[in-house]
Coordinates of C-alpha atoms in Angstrom, one line a residue:
K1 CA 33.0 73.8 129.7
A2 CA 31.8 76.9 132.1
A3 CA 31.6 79.0 129.2
F4 CA 29.5 77.0 127.6
I5 CA 27.4 76.6 130.2
N6 CA 27.5 80.8 130.7
F7 CA 27.0 81.0 127.2
I8 CA 23.1 79.4 127.4
S9 CA 22.2 80.6 130.8
D10 CA 23.2 84.3 129.8
E11 CA 21.6 83.2 126.3
E12 CA 24.3 85.0 124.7
W13 CA 23.4 82.9 121.7
K14 CA 20.3 85.1 120.9
S15 CA 22.7 87.9 119.7
I16 CA 24.2 85.8 117.1
E17 CA 23.2 85.6 113.8
P18 CA 22.2 82.3 112.2
V19 CA 23.6 80.9 109.1
S20 CA 22.6 81.8 106.1
S21 CA 20.3 78.6 104.3
W22 CA 23.5 79.0 101.6
F23 CA 25.6 77.6 103.9
G24 CA 23.2 75.0 106.1
P25 CA 24.5 72.0 106.5
S26 CA 21.9 70.3 103.8
S27 CA 21.7 73.0 101.3
F28 CA 22.7 72.6 97.3
L29 CA 26.2 74.6 98.1
M30 CA 27.6 71.9 101.4
S31 CA 25.9 68.6 99.7
S32 CA 28.2 69.7 96.3
M33 CA 31.0 70.0 98.8
S34 CA 30.2 66.9 100.7
A35 CA 30.2 64.8 97.7
L36 CA 33.2 66.8 95.9
F37 CA 35.1 65.5 99.3
K38 CA 33.8 61.7 99.2
L39 CA 34.6 61.3 95.1
S40 CA 38.2 62.5 96.6
M41 CA 38.3 60.1 99.0
W42 CA 37.0 57.7 96.6
I43 CA 40.2 58.7 94.0
R44 CA 42.5 58.4 96.8
H45 CA 41.6 55.3 98.0
G46 CA 41.3 53.7 94.7
H47 CA 45.0 55.4 93.9
G48 CA 46.3 53.1 97.2
Y49 CA 44.3 50.0 95.9
L50 CA 45.7 50.4 92.6
T51 CA 49.3 51.2 93.7
E52 CA 49.8 48.6 97.2
N53 CA 47.4 45.8 95.8
L54 CA 48.2 45.5 92.2
G55 CA 51.4 46.6 92.4
I56 CA 51.1 49.5 89.4
P57 CA 53.5 52.1 89.3
V58 CA 52.4 55.3 90.6
W59 CA 52.4 57.0 87.2
G60 CA 50.4 53.9 86.0
S61 CA 47.5 54.9 88.2
Y62 CA 47.8 59.1 87.3
A63 CA 47.3 57.0 83.7
V64 CA 44.4 54.7 84.8
F65 CA 42.7 57.9 86.4
G66 CA 43.5 60.5 83.9
L67 CA 42.2 58.3 80.4
A68 CA 38.9 57.3 82.8
T69 CA 38.8 61.3 83.4
L70 CA 38.9 61.9 79.6
F71 CA 36.7 58.9 78.8
L72 CA 34.2 60.3 81.3
G73 CA 34.2 63.7 79.7
M74 CA 33.7 62.4 76.5
V75 CA 30.2 60.4 77.5
L76 CA 29.0 63.0 79.0
G77 CA 29.7 65.7 75.7
L78 CA 27.9 62.9 73.4
V79 CA 24.8 62.4 76.0
S80 CA 24.6 66.4 76.5
G81 CA 25.2 66.8 72.7
A82 CA 22.6 64.4 71.9
L83 CA 20.1 65.8 74.8
G84 CA 20.8 69.3 73.1
T85 CA 19.4 68.3 69.9
D86 CA 16.0 68.5 68.4

């Protein structure tokens, strides 16, 4: 606590270079990282729900998420292909 008070009162904070906007909390990069973290937590909770609440074996949960990934990839590929053609 004392070190923080000295940091402020001695104006040591002026010598520190500010965080660039690229790494700022509201930047596109950090927002994307936050979205990926939220997605990973959703997948983790989904896996727990499938295995603990529904009694699906672990390999079954992996199969569900693997098939969902393949299906989503196919849908995104079809959409991007349809949008890319004239």
